[in-house]
Amino acid sequence: MHTPDFYRHFAQYVHTEMLLTMRCVSKDYRDVVERVITASFSSKRLIVHSGKSITLSLSNSKPRMERLENVTDIIFLLNCTKIGDYAFQHAVNLIVVNIPEGVTHISKNSFWGCSKLKSVTFPKSLKNIGAYAFNNCTRLSEVDLRGTGVEVIENEAFYYCEELKSMKIPDSLVEVGRFVFLRCFKLVPEGVDTKDNEAVLEHLRSQQEGGGREGDGA
């Protein structure tokens, strides 16, 4: 049985990625490595480990929220299957995100207010985009979900994505929540009611079938 002194000593010689792994698999390490994990947020690269979920626990304190504002790059480790609630909310300097294969859910508010986010790559495994997930991502310009298995897009998931010009949707999509496309000024033409999901989806599908000639910003 290792002592707390051993854990503290050991933590000095281990990379942050390994500390995150240790934190998940051994509660004995949690208190010891917590300070080291928190310190990793001071850099511009955020390394995230999770076997099942990235949760609010990564960003629920004011200091961590402040550090998230500095993050420009996210590295996902191991078998992440869910991006948890509020995981990267207010990461205002995040520009590009590559969500890894295996992730099935992007939960509520996970990228809310990432105002510089321009590009997101979605995995084939994706099934659900939660409420407010990309709300107020005001520089997001394109969303391509055709290669995914997305079935549900929840309330206001893309609300106020004012630079969004193109959204490709898969045949698997069966449920769209309220106000998903509200204030997406460049995505939906004036003649289409953004509160009418059926009308918006019909427009988006017509753009896919027509090669996006109309309303593509050309």
XYZ file of N, CA, C and O in Angstrom:
872
model
N 0.851 -1.188 0.000
C 0.000 0.000 0.000
C 0.886 1.237 0.000
O 1.690 1.428 0.912
N 0.778 2.080 -1.044
C 1.606 3.271 -1.120
C 1.070 4.370 -0.216
O -0.131 4.500 -0.006
N 1.970 5.181 0.275
C 1.597 6.282 1.169
C 1.338 7.552 0.365
O 1.782 7.675 -0.789
N 0.645 8.545 0.940
C 0.446 9.832 0.262
C 1.754 10.493 -0.159
O 1.837 11.132 -1.199
N 2.799 10.329 0.663
C 4.103 10.894 0.305
C 4.633 10.275 -0.975
O 5.230 10.951 -1.812
N 4.415 8.968 -1.129
C 4.839 8.298 -2.346
C 4.106 8.875 -3.546
O 4.707 9.150 -4.587
N 2.779 9.050 -3.425
C 1.989 9.590 -4.524
C 2.477 10.982 -4.923
O 2.611 11.303 -6.097
N 2.741 11.814 -3.933
C 3.199 13.176 -4.227
C 4.546 13.162 -4.940
O 4.786 13.925 -5.873
N 5.418 12.297 -4.479
C 6.735 12.184 -5.097
C 6.610 11.645 -6.527
O 7.217 12.168 -7.463
N 5.799 10.611 -6.680
C 5.623 9.969 -7.981
C 5.043 10.939 -9.004
O 5.445 10.959 -10.172
N 4.090 11.789 -8.577
C 3.400 12.717 -9.484
C 4.347 13.723 -10.114
O 4.071 14.248 -11.197
N 5.485 13.974 -9.463
C 6.442 14.947 -10.002
C 7.107 14.452 -11.277
O 7.639 15.252 -12.055
N 7.100 13.152 -11.515
C 7.857 12.580 -12.620
C 6.973 11.963 -13.700
O 7.457 11.252 -14.565
N 5.678 12.268 -13.650
C 4.737 11.668 -14.595
C 4.093 12.749 -15.452
O 3.735 13.811 -14.956
N 3.960 12.476 -16.745
C 3.321 13.420 -17.646
C 1.851 13.595 -17.284
O 1.209 12.705 -16.730
N 1.310 14.755 -17.654
C -0.079 15.066 -17.332
C -1.037 14.025 -17.902
O -2.031 13.663 -17.277
N -0.746 13.522 -19.121
C -1.625 12.520 -19.719
C -1.768 11.303 -18.803
O -2.857 10.772 -18.616
N -0.632 10.860 -18.246
C -0.666 9.703 -17.369
C -1.374 10.021 -16.058
O -2.102 9.200 -15.514
N -1.207 11.238 -15.577
C -1.893 11.633 -14.351
C -3.398 11.578 -14.532
O -4.141 11.165 -13.645
N -3.864 12.009 -15.702
C -5.293 11.949 -15.981
C -5.790 10.513 -15.969
O -6.864 10.209 -15.442
N -4.980 9.618 -16.532
C -5.335 8.200 -16.522
C -5.387 7.681 -15.090
O -6.330 6.989 -14.685
N -4.384 8.013 -14.314
C -4.325 7.562 -12.930
C -5.499 8.092 -12.128
O -6.058 7.396 -11.285
N -5.896 9.321 -12.421
C -7.014 9.933 -11.702
C -8.309 9.160 -11.942
O -9.156 9.054 -11.068
N -8.437 8.637 -13.167
C -9.653 7.910 -13.504
C -9.677 6.511 -12.904
O -10.737 5.998 -12.556
N -8.530 5.882 -12.805
C -8.526 4.468 -12.411
C -8.195 4.239 -10.943
O -8.410 3.153 -10.438
N -7.692 5.249 -10.255
C -7.321 5.037 -8.861
C -7.692 6.257 -8.022
O -7.113 7.330 -8.176
N -8.642 6.089 -7.138
C -9.079 7.218 -6.307
C -7.979 7.666 -5.347
O -7.993 8.805 -4.871
N -7.012 6.786 -5.069
C -5.924 7.146 -4.166
C -5.070 8.282 -4.716
O -4.415 9.002 -3.970
N -5.073 8.409 -6.060
C -4.238 9.436 -6.665
C -4.968 10.773 -6.822
O -4.350 11.785 -7.106
N -6.282 10.789 -6.680
C -7.052 11.950 -7.106
C -6.624 13.257 -6.434
O -6.383 14.256 -7.095
N -6.555 13.243 -5.114
C -6.211 14.472 -4.409
C -4.801 14.940 -4.736
O -4.537 16.133 -4.868
N -3.918 13.962 -4.891
C -2.513 14.295 -5.133
C -2.306 14.918 -6.509
O -1.591 15.906 -6.656
N -2.928 14.339 -7.525
C -2.655 14.803 -8.881
C -3.580 15.935 -9.317
O -3.366 16.537 -10.361
N -4.589 16.236 -8.514
C -5.552 17.271 -8.905
C -4.876 18.599 -9.213
O -5.202 19.272 -10.190
N -3.905 18.977 -8.386
C -3.230 20.254 -8.604
C -2.441 20.257 -9.906
O -2.361 21.266 -10.600
N -1.853 19.115 -10.227
C -1.076 19.017 -11.463
C -1.991 19.098 -12.671
O -1.689 19.767 -13.661
N -3.146 18.423 -12.606
C -4.098 18.462 -13.699
C -4.619 19.877 -13.901
O -4.714 20.375 -15.017
N -4.949 20.551 -12.810
C -5.431 21.927 -12.892
C -4.387 22.816 -13.546
O -4.698 23.676 -14.370
N -3.115 22.599 -13.198
C -2.049 23.417 -13.763
C -1.942 23.248 -15.270
O -1.528 24.164 -15.987
N -2.342 22.092 -15.782
C -2.230 21.848 -17.217
C -3.136 22.772 -18.017
O -2.908 23.017 -19.193
N -4.168 23.316 -17.376
C -5.069 24.223 -18.065
C -4.412 25.565 -18.354
O -4.926 26.358 -19.125
N -3.284 25.851 -17.694
C -2.623 27.129 -17.921
C -1.955 27.186 -19.286
O -1.636 28.251 -19.784
N -1.742 26.033 -19.911
C -1.178 26.008 -21.252
C -2.288 26.141 -22.274
O -3.467 26.122 -21.945
N -1.922 26.268 -23.547
C -2.913 26.424 -24.599
C -3.402 25.091 -25.133
O -4.331 25.046 -25.923
N -2.787 23.997 -24.696
C -3.201 22.669 -25.131
C -3.871 21.943 -23.968
O -3.324 21.858 -22.879
N -5.072 21.430 -24.207
C -5.802 20.695 -23.186
C -5.829 19.226 -23.569
O -6.339 18.864 -24.622
N -5.255 18.389 -22.714
C -5.220 16.953 -22.955
C -6.283 16.309 -22.089
O -6.298 16.482 -20.869
N -7.195 15.590 -22.725
C -8.355 15.049 -22.018
C -8.366 13.539 -22.108
O -8.271 12.977 -23.196
N -8.494 12.901 -20.974
C -8.594 11.445 -20.926
C -9.939 11.067 -20.336
O -10.367 11.623 -19.333
N -10.600 10.106 -20.955
C -11.795 9.555 -20.344
C -12.170 8.260 -21.021
O -12.191 8.189 -22.242
N -12.492 7.262 -20.242
C -12.974 6.022 -20.796
C -14.421 6.112 -21.218
O -14.848 5.435 -22.129
N -15.202 6.983 -20.554
C -16.620 7.073 -20.852
C -17.102 8.491 -21.124
O -17.973 8.710 -21.940
N -16.587 9.451 -20.405
C -17.190 10.767 -20.511
C -16.221 11.869 -20.114
O -15.398 11.712 -19.235
N -16.342 12.979 -20.822
C -15.700 14.217 -20.386
C -16.812 15.009 -19.732
O -17.834 15.271 -20.336
N -16.659 15.389 -18.504
C -17.784 15.963 -17.778
C -17.480 17.350 -17.252
O -16.376 17.880 -17.392
N -18.489 17.896 -16.613
C -18.378 19.215 -16.016
C -17.257 19.302 -15.001
O -16.765 20.374 -14.698
N -16.809 18.165 -14.483
C -15.761 18.178 -13.478
C -14.477 18.796 -13.991
O -13.640 19.237 -13.221
N -14.321 18.851 -15.320
C -13.131 19.477 -15.883
C -13.230 20.986 -15.918
O -12.253 21.674 -16.135
N -14.440 21.543 -15.736
C -14.567 22.983 -15.950
C -15.550 23.647 -14.998
O -16.093 24.689 -15.288
N -15.770 23.072 -13.820
C -16.822 23.592 -12.963
C -16.351 24.622 -11.954
O -17.153 25.116 -11.175
N -15.068 24.947 -11.940
C -14.594 25.946 -11.007
C -14.170 27.200 -11.758
O -13.798 27.144 -12.930
N -14.238 28.322 -11.100
C -13.901 29.593 -11.750
C -12.480 29.609 -12.289
O -12.264 30.038 -13.431
N -11.468 29.156 -11.528
C -10.111 29.138 -12.090
C -10.002 28.310 -13.362
O -9.310 28.695 -14.305
N -10.673 27.172 -13.398
C -10.594 26.327 -14.585
C -11.331 26.968 -15.758
O -10.894 26.863 -16.898
N -12.453 27.612 -15.466
C -13.158 28.305 -16.531
C -12.281 29.391 -17.130
O -12.243 29.592 -18.336
N -11.559 30.094 -16.271
C -10.663 31.145 -16.749
C -9.541 30.553 -17.600
O -9.156 31.117 -18.624
N -9.027 29.396 -17.191
C -7.952 28.755 -17.952
C -8.465 28.212 -19.277
O -7.735 28.188 -20.265
N -9.719 27.756 -19.306
C -10.293 27.263 -20.553
C -10.300 28.342 -21.625
O -10.232 28.046 -22.815
N -10.368 29.578 -21.201
C -10.359 30.673 -22.166
C -9.049 30.746 -22.945
O -8.999 31.339 -24.014
N -7.993 30.138 -22.421
C -6.689 30.147 -23.092
C -6.484 28.965 -24.031
O -5.532 28.951 -24.811
N -7.351 27.979 -23.954
C -7.145 26.742 -24.708
C -7.360 26.955 -26.199
O -8.378 27.506 -26.624
N -6.400 26.531 -27.008
C -6.513 26.618 -28.467
C -6.506 25.240 -29.121
O -6.797 25.123 -30.310
N -6.192 24.201 -28.356
C -6.058 22.868 -28.935
C -6.498 21.829 -27.920
O -6.141 21.903 -26.747
N -7.305 20.862 -28.372
C -7.773 19.787 -27.495
C -7.287 18.451 -28.037
O -7.485 18.149 -29.209
N -6.642 17.676 -27.187
C -6.169 16.344 -27.541
C -6.996 15.324 -26.757
O -7.036 15.349 -25.531
N -7.683 14.424 -27.481
C -8.484 13.387 -26.839
C -7.654 12.118 -26.730
O -7.048 11.676 -27.702
N -7.663 11.505 -25.546
C -6.922 10.276 -25.323
C -7.868 9.107 -25.073
O -8.963 9.270 -24.528
N -7.426 7.930 -25.480
C -8.103 6.675 -25.203
C -9.548 6.647 -25.702
O -9.885 7.280 -26.683
N -10.409 5.904 -25.005
C -11.736 5.573 -25.525
C -12.812 6.509 -25.000
O -13.640 6.128 -24.178
N -12.840 7.699 -25.497
C -13.874 8.652 -25.116
C -15.133 8.354 -25.928
O -15.083 8.259 -27.152
N -16.264 8.201 -25.247
C -17.524 7.913 -25.940
C -18.540 9.035 -25.813
O -19.546 9.029 -26.517
N -18.265 9.992 -24.933
C -19.232 11.060 -24.711
C -18.506 12.332 -24.296
O -17.641 12.308 -23.418
N -18.849 13.429 -24.930
C -18.357 14.737 -24.490
C -19.419 15.293 -23.551
O -20.554 15.530 -23.946
N -19.065 15.464 -22.300
C -20.043 15.762 -21.269
C -20.531 17.193 -21.248
O -20.027 18.072 -21.959
N -21.536 17.434 -20.407
C -22.149 18.746 -20.271
C -21.106 19.817 -19.933
O -20.279 19.616 -19.039
N -21.148 20.920 -20.663
C -20.327 22.104 -20.389
C -18.823 21.860 -20.525
O -18.018 22.674 -20.067
N -18.429 20.762 -21.148
C -17.021 20.357 -21.128
C -16.068 21.444 -21.594
O -15.020 21.651 -21.002
N -16.395 22.131 -22.687
C -15.484 23.144 -23.227
C -16.168 24.505 -23.359
O -15.755 25.349 -24.160
N -17.217 24.704 -22.587
C -17.942 25.972 -22.644
C -17.002 27.138 -22.359
O -16.190 27.091 -21.447
N -17.122 28.169 -23.188
C -16.316 29.391 -23.057
C -14.846 29.210 -23.411
O -14.019 30.037 -23.020
N -14.512 28.155 -24.148
C -13.147 28.047 -24.674
C -13.080 28.985 -25.887
O -13.100 28.557 -27.039
N -12.989 30.259 -25.607
C -13.221 31.287 -26.627
C -12.095 31.393 -27.654
O -12.257 32.069 -28.670
N -10.963 30.759 -27.403
C -9.857 30.793 -28.363
C -9.675 29.486 -29.123
O -8.716 29.325 -29.870
N -10.609 28.578 -28.932
C -10.577 27.298 -29.646
C -11.034 27.524 -31.087
O -12.084 28.125 -31.329
N -10.254 27.060 -32.066
C -10.549 27.324 -33.476
C -10.950 26.059 -34.225
O -11.887 26.075 -35.023
N -10.253 24.957 -33.973
C -10.500 23.701 -34.690
C -10.646 22.572 -33.679
O -9.877 22.478 -32.723
N -11.639 21.698 -33.912
C -11.835 20.524 -33.055
C -12.025 19.292 -33.934
O -12.852 19.302 -34.857
N -11.268 18.255 -33.654
C -11.443 16.957 -34.315
C -11.969 15.974 -33.276
O -11.219 15.491 -32.425
N -13.272 15.692 -33.350
C -13.879 14.782 -32.386
C -13.586 13.352 -32.825
O -13.879 12.977 -33.960
N -13.004 12.543 -31.949
C -12.512 11.221 -32.370
C -13.606 10.192 -32.577
O -14.711 10.294 -32.020
N -13.293 9.188 -33.379
C -14.183 8.064 -33.593
C -14.433 7.363 -32.255
O -13.522 7.233 -31.433
N -15.666 6.963 -32.043
C -16.052 6.348 -30.778
C -16.971 7.230 -29.963
O -17.752 6.731 -29.144
N -16.902 8.537 -30.184
C -17.807 9.458 -29.485
C -19.198 9.342 -30.096
O -19.381 9.505 -31.300
N -20.182 9.053 -29.263
C -21.565 8.907 -29.731
C -22.437 10.095 -29.343
O -23.444 10.353 -30.001
N -22.065 10.807 -28.276
C -22.874 11.919 -27.794
C -22.033 13.172 -27.557
O -20.966 13.096 -26.944
N -22.528 14.283 -28.052
C -21.994 15.595 -27.694
C -23.076 16.227 -26.825
O -24.163 16.547 -27.309
N -22.815 16.375 -25.551
C -23.866 16.741 -24.604
C -24.120 18.238 -24.549
O -23.463 19.030 -25.217
N -25.076 18.618 -23.709
C -25.552 19.999 -23.689
C -24.455 20.988 -23.311
O -23.615 20.718 -22.457
N -24.483 22.120 -23.995
C -23.581 23.234 -23.713
C -22.103 22.903 -23.866
O -21.247 23.663 -23.419
N -21.777 21.784 -24.499
C -20.380 21.339 -24.498
C -19.433 22.308 -25.197
O -18.280 22.438 -24.798
N -19.894 22.986 -26.247
C -19.049 23.977 -26.936
C -19.732 25.354 -26.952
O -19.425 26.184 -27.797
N -20.633 25.572 -26.043
C -21.372 26.835 -25.989
C -20.407 28.021 -25.874
O -19.494 28.026 -25.059
N -20.627 29.011 -26.716
C -19.848 30.231 -26.605
C -18.407 30.127 -27.063
O -17.599 31.000 -26.742
N -18.069 29.080 -27.823
C -16.717 28.993 -28.401
C -16.704 29.903 -29.632
O -16.850 29.442 -30.769
N -16.550 31.169 -29.393
C -16.836 32.187 -30.396
C -15.835 32.248 -31.549
O -16.111 32.884 -32.567
N -14.680 31.593 -31.413
C -13.709 31.568 -32.515
C -13.675 30.218 -33.236
O -12.923 30.057 -34.193
N -14.507 29.297 -32.791
C -14.520 27.959 -33.393
C -15.003 28.034 -34.837
O -16.112 28.475 -35.116
N -14.151 27.583 -35.759
C -14.475 27.659 -37.183
C -14.741 26.300 -37.817
O -15.470 26.202 -38.799
N -14.124 25.251 -37.287
C -14.203 23.958 -37.945
C -14.315 22.830 -36.931
O -13.565 22.784 -35.955
N -15.273 21.921 -37.180
C -15.438 20.740 -36.339
C -15.525 19.519 -37.238
O -16.304 19.497 -38.193
N -14.717 18.510 -36.953
C -14.801 17.238 -37.657
C -15.557 16.259 -36.776
O -15.192 16.037 -35.620
N -16.624 15.681 -37.334
C -17.491 14.793 -36.571
C -17.220 13.334 -36.950
O -17.027 13.023 -38.125
N -17.264 12.409 -35.977
C -16.976 10.993 -36.266
C -18.196 10.240 -36.779
O -19.347 10.642 -36.562
N -17.957 9.144 -37.429
C -19.033 8.273 -37.912
C -19.901 7.774 -36.767
O -21.098 7.526 -36.936
N -19.320 7.607 -35.607
C -20.017 7.024 -34.460
C -21.049 7.954 -33.831
O -21.875 7.511 -33.021
N -21.044 9.234 -34.184
C -21.891 10.211 -33.508
C -23.376 9.935 -33.732
O -23.828 9.740 -34.861
N -24.155 9.962 -32.626
C -25.594 9.696 -32.677
C -26.427 10.890 -32.218
O -27.558 11.067 -32.675
N -25.892 11.668 -31.289
C -26.701 12.709 -30.655
C -25.911 13.988 -30.444
O -24.774 13.938 -29.971
N -26.526 15.124 -30.813
C -25.954 16.441 -30.518
C -26.900 17.113 -29.536
O -28.066 17.373 -29.846
N -26.420 17.388 -28.345
C -27.263 17.855 -27.254
C -27.671 19.309 -27.364
O -27.172 20.086 -28.192
N -28.578 19.700 -26.488
C -29.092 21.060 -26.457
C -27.972 22.065 -26.224
O -27.089 21.835 -25.391
N -27.995 23.136 -27.000
C -27.048 24.255 -26.874
C -25.597 23.859 -27.132
O -24.678 24.606 -26.799
N -25.380 22.693 -27.726
C -24.019 22.171 -27.864
C -23.087 23.144 -28.572
O -21.935 23.324 -28.179
N -23.565 23.772 -29.661
C -22.742 24.731 -30.406
C -23.405 26.111 -30.426
O -23.148 26.926 -31.309
N -24.234 26.354 -29.455
C -24.917 27.632 -29.317
C -23.904 28.764 -29.195
O -22.927 28.667 -28.474
N -24.128 29.832 -29.956
C -23.250 31.002 -29.924
C -21.829 30.718 -30.410
O -20.888 31.403 -30.016
N -21.684 29.727 -31.269
C -20.406 29.540 -31.974
C -20.483 30.422 -33.217
O -20.783 29.951 -34.324
N -20.237 31.679 -33.026
C -20.583 32.684 -34.024
C -19.690 32.688 -35.265
O -20.015 33.368 -36.235
N -18.585 31.947 -35.248
C -17.720 31.893 -36.425
C -17.725 30.536 -37.121
O -17.010 30.349 -38.114
N -18.508 29.625 -36.611
C -18.616 28.306 -37.246
C -19.259 28.485 -38.622
O -20.371 28.997 -38.739
N -18.556 28.058 -39.677
C -19.023 28.356 -41.033
C -19.622 27.161 -41.762
O -20.487 27.334 -42.620
N -19.184 25.939 -41.429
C -19.694 24.753 -42.105
C -19.856 23.608 -41.110
O -19.026 23.435 -40.221
N -20.923 22.834 -41.301
C -21.142 21.631 -40.504
C -21.495 20.509 -41.465
O -22.455 20.619 -42.229
N -20.718 19.446 -41.443
C -20.971 18.308 -42.326
C -21.190 17.061 -41.471
O -20.259 16.515 -40.893
N -22.448 16.634 -41.400
C -22.812 15.471 -40.600
C -23.129 14.252 -41.461
O -23.587 13.229 -40.951
N -22.894 14.350 -42.766
C -23.298 13.269 -43.675
C -22.613 11.945 -43.379
O -23.194 10.890 -43.575
N -21.395 11.996 -42.894
C -20.679 10.754 -42.615
C -20.953 10.191 -41.236
O -20.324 9.217 -40.826
N -21.886 10.814 -40.505
C -22.191 10.365 -39.145
C -23.487 9.574 -39.106
O -24.196 9.463 -40.105
N -23.807 9.080 -37.923
C -25.080 8.402 -37.713
C -26.011 9.229 -36.846
O -26.830 8.675 -36.111
N -25.883 10.550 -36.912
C -26.680 11.426 -36.057
C -28.174 11.188 -36.250
O -28.678 11.227 -37.369
N -28.851 10.956 -35.136
C -30.291 10.726 -35.144
C -31.065 11.879 -34.520
O -32.201 12.153 -34.894
N -30.428 12.558 -33.560
C -31.117 13.621 -32.817
C -30.222 14.849 -32.712
O -29.040 14.746 -32.385
N -30.817 16.013 -32.994
C -30.183 17.306 -32.715
C -31.131 18.034 -31.774
O -32.271 18.344 -32.147
N -30.704 18.305 -30.570
C -31.588 18.833 -29.547
C -31.713 20.361 -29.590
O -31.055 21.034 -30.388
N -32.558 20.893 -28.712
C -32.932 22.307 -28.706
C -31.744 23.260 -28.802
O -30.768 23.129 -28.056
N -31.852 24.202 -29.719
C -30.905 25.319 -29.858
C -29.451 24.889 -30.023
O -28.526 25.626 -29.670
N -29.251 23.708 -30.564
C -27.886 23.184 -30.692
C -26.990 24.090 -31.526
O -25.788 24.200 -31.260
N -27.556 24.747 -32.548
C -26.772 25.640 -33.402
C -27.340 27.058 -33.402
O -27.138 27.820 -34.345
N -28.031 27.393 -32.361
C -28.625 28.733 -32.224
C -27.543 29.816 -32.319
O -26.482 29.724 -31.714
N -27.833 30.832 -33.089
C -26.960 32.007 -33.248
C -25.569 31.649 -33.768
O -24.561 32.222 -33.361
N -25.534 30.706 -34.686
C -24.300 30.478 -35.442
C -24.404 31.349 -36.684
O -24.742 30.873 -37.781
N -24.143 32.624 -36.505
C -24.467 33.608 -37.529
C -23.605 33.519 -38.783
O -23.978 34.058 -39.828
N -22.462 32.836 -38.729
C -21.620 32.676 -39.914
C -21.814 31.319 -40.593
O -21.152 31.020 -41.583
N -22.709 30.509 -40.052
C -22.934 29.172 -40.605
C -23.610 29.286 -41.976
O -24.734 29.764 -42.090
N -22.900 28.835 -43.014
C -23.389 28.951 -44.387
C -23.833 27.618 -44.973
O -24.595 27.582 -45.934
N -23.333 26.531 -44.401
C -23.610 25.222 -44.977
C -23.759 24.182 -43.887
O -22.938 24.110 -42.968
N -24.832 23.378 -43.966
C -25.000 22.253 -43.062
C -25.469 21.049 -43.864
O -26.516 21.083 -44.509
N -24.673 20.001 -43.851
C -25.009 18.756 -44.523
C -25.551 17.784 -43.482
O -24.903 17.538 -42.457
N -26.745 17.246 -43.729
C -27.387 16.379 -42.743
C -27.508 14.952 -43.267
O -27.685 14.735 -44.463
N -27.423 13.965 -42.371
C -27.485 12.558 -42.803
C -28.921 12.055 -42.899
O -29.844 12.626 -42.308
N -29.104 10.973 -43.595
C -30.421 10.343 -43.692
C -30.875 9.792 -42.347
O -32.073 9.586 -42.132
N -29.945 9.571 -41.448
C -30.281 8.993 -40.141
C -31.006 9.976 -39.220
O -31.614 9.565 -38.226
N -30.972 11.267 -39.532
C -31.569 12.282 -38.665
C -33.086 12.133 -38.621
O -33.762 12.222 -39.645
N -33.625 11.918 -37.415
C -35.075 11.709 -37.272
C -35.725 12.692 -36.309
O -36.949 12.818 -36.285
N -34.929 13.403 -35.507
C -35.519 14.300 -34.513
C -34.704 15.582 -34.394
O -33.481 15.535 -34.214
N -35.399 16.714 -34.482
C -34.753 18.024 -34.352
C -35.537 18.833 -33.329
O -36.767 18.954 -33.423
N -34.840 19.381 -32.336
C -35.501 20.124 -31.267
C -35.882 21.542 -31.663
O -35.769 21.952 -32.823
N -36.320 22.301 -30.678
C -36.778 23.674 -30.911
C -35.605 24.617 -31.194
O -34.563 24.533 -30.571
N -35.842 25.522 -32.126
C -34.950 26.654 -32.386
C -33.499 26.257 -32.684
O -32.571 27.015 -32.411
N -33.325 25.086 -33.250
C -31.971 24.614 -33.578
C -31.274 25.566 -34.533
O -30.071 25.829 -34.425
N -32.030 26.129 -35.488
C -31.429 26.953 -36.546
C -31.741 28.444 -36.395
O -31.464 29.226 -37.298
N -32.309 28.830 -35.261
C -32.684 30.230 -35.067
C -31.449 31.131 -35.092
O -30.424 30.814 -34.497
N -31.561 32.221 -35.829
C -30.509 33.226 -35.977
C -29.284 32.704 -36.727
O -28.182 33.232 -36.578
N -29.505 31.660 -37.511
C -28.465 31.215 -38.451
C -28.736 31.952 -39.761
O -29.281 31.398 -40.715
N -28.386 33.213 -39.782
C -28.809 34.123 -40.836
C -28.329 33.728 -42.230
O -29.012 33.966 -43.218
N -27.129 33.152 -42.314
C -26.554 32.820 -43.618
C -26.897 31.402 -44.074
O -26.657 31.055 -45.222
N -27.463 30.621 -43.184
C -27.816 29.244 -43.519
C -29.220 29.142 -44.101
O -29.463 28.400 -45.042
N -30.122 29.902 -43.521
C -31.538 29.810 -43.886
C -31.977 31.103 -44.558
O -31.852 32.180 -43.979
N -32.492 31.037 -45.790
C -32.936 32.255 -46.488
C -34.166 32.866 -45.826
O -34.878 32.219 -45.052
N -34.424 34.130 -46.148
C -35.506 34.873 -45.515
C -36.869 34.219 -45.715
O -37.755 34.329 -44.866
N -37.055 33.527 -46.814
C -38.349 32.921 -47.103
C -38.649 31.668 -46.318
O -39.757 31.120 -46.416
N -37.693 31.197 -45.519
C -37.881 29.979 -44.735
C -37.916 30.332 -43.256
O -37.022 31.003 -42.741
N -38.951 29.888 -42.571
C -39.109 30.159 -41.140
C -38.152 29.268 -40.344
O -38.262 28.042 -40.369
N -37.219 29.892 -39.640
C -36.220 29.114 -38.893
C -36.826 28.333 -37.735
O -36.180 27.450 -37.168
N -38.063 28.649 -37.367
C -38.735 27.903 -36.301
C -39.462 26.672 -36.840
O -39.945 25.850 -36.064
N -39.547 26.582 -38.159
C -40.222 25.463 -38.813
C -39.163 24.450 -39.244
O -38.560 24.559 -40.317
N -38.927 23.469 -38.402
C -37.853 22.498 -38.658
C -38.022 21.765 -39.982
O -37.046 21.522 -40.691
N -39.255 21.402 -40.295
C -39.487 20.669 -41.534
C -39.094 21.511 -42.743
O -38.481 21.001 -43.692
N -39.431 22.786 -42.691
C -39.092 23.679 -43.803
C -37.583 23.859 -43.919
O -37.028 23.863 -45.022
N -36.927 23.999 -42.774
C -35.471 24.177 -42.783
C -34.790 22.923 -43.305
O -33.883 22.987 -44.150
N -35.209 21.765 -42.824
C -34.605 20.508 -43.269
C -34.836 20.276 -44.751
O -33.941 19.797 -45.465
N -36.011 20.636 -45.229
C -36.294 20.507 -46.663
C -35.355 21.389 -47.476
O -34.826 20.972 -48.518
N -35.122 22.613 -46.963
C -34.194 23.517 -47.644
C -32.774 22.945 -47.641
O -32.089 22.958 -48.678
N -32.325 22.444 -46.496
C -30.966 21.902 -46.404
C -30.785 20.705 -47.328
O -29.755 20.582 -47.996
N -31.780 19.852 -47.388
C -31.680 18.681 -48.267
C -31.675 19.097 -49.732
O -30.982 18.487 -50.560
N -32.437 20.133 -50.056
C -32.440 20.606 -51.443
C -31.080 21.174 -51.823
O -30.643 21.040 -52.971
N -30.398 21.794 -50.865
C -29.062 22.314 -51.113
C -28.072 21.184 -51.358
O -27.198 21.279 -52.219
N -28.210 20.093 -50.591
C -27.329 18.947 -50.786
C -27.549 18.317 -52.159
O -26.592 17.995 -52.867
N -28.798 18.163 -52.493
C -29.117 17.550 -53.783
C -28.705 18.431 -54.960
O -28.297 17.944 -56.011
N -28.775 19.754 -54.731
C -28.422 20.687 -55.800
C -26.979 21.118 -55.784
O -26.597 22.012 -56.540
N -26.182 20.522 -54.877
C -24.759 20.861 -54.827
C -24.466 22.164 -54.122
O -23.377 22.702 -54.200
N -25.506 22.711 -53.416
C -25.258 23.916 -52.643
C -25.072 25.157 -53.468
O -24.420 26.106 -53.042
N -25.656 25.188 -54.651
C -25.437 26.343 -55.526
C -26.084 27.593 -54.968
O -25.565 28.687 -55.077
N -27.275 27.423 -54.375
C -27.981 28.561 -53.878
C -27.601 28.812 -52.432
O -27.589 27.931 -51.598
N -27.268 30.050 -52.107
C -26.980 30.405 -50.717
C -25.652 29.896 -50.240
O -25.450 29.749 -49.038
N -24.703 29.633 -51.167
C -23.402 29.126 -50.723
C -22.395 30.230 -50.558
O -21.214 29.978 -50.341
N -22.865 31.478 -50.670
C -21.963 32.600 -50.444
C -21.148 32.961 -51.657
O -20.270 33.828 -51.603
N -21.374 32.286 -52.807
C -20.590 32.594 -53.995
C -21.065 33.875 -54.628
O -22.209 34.254 -54.501
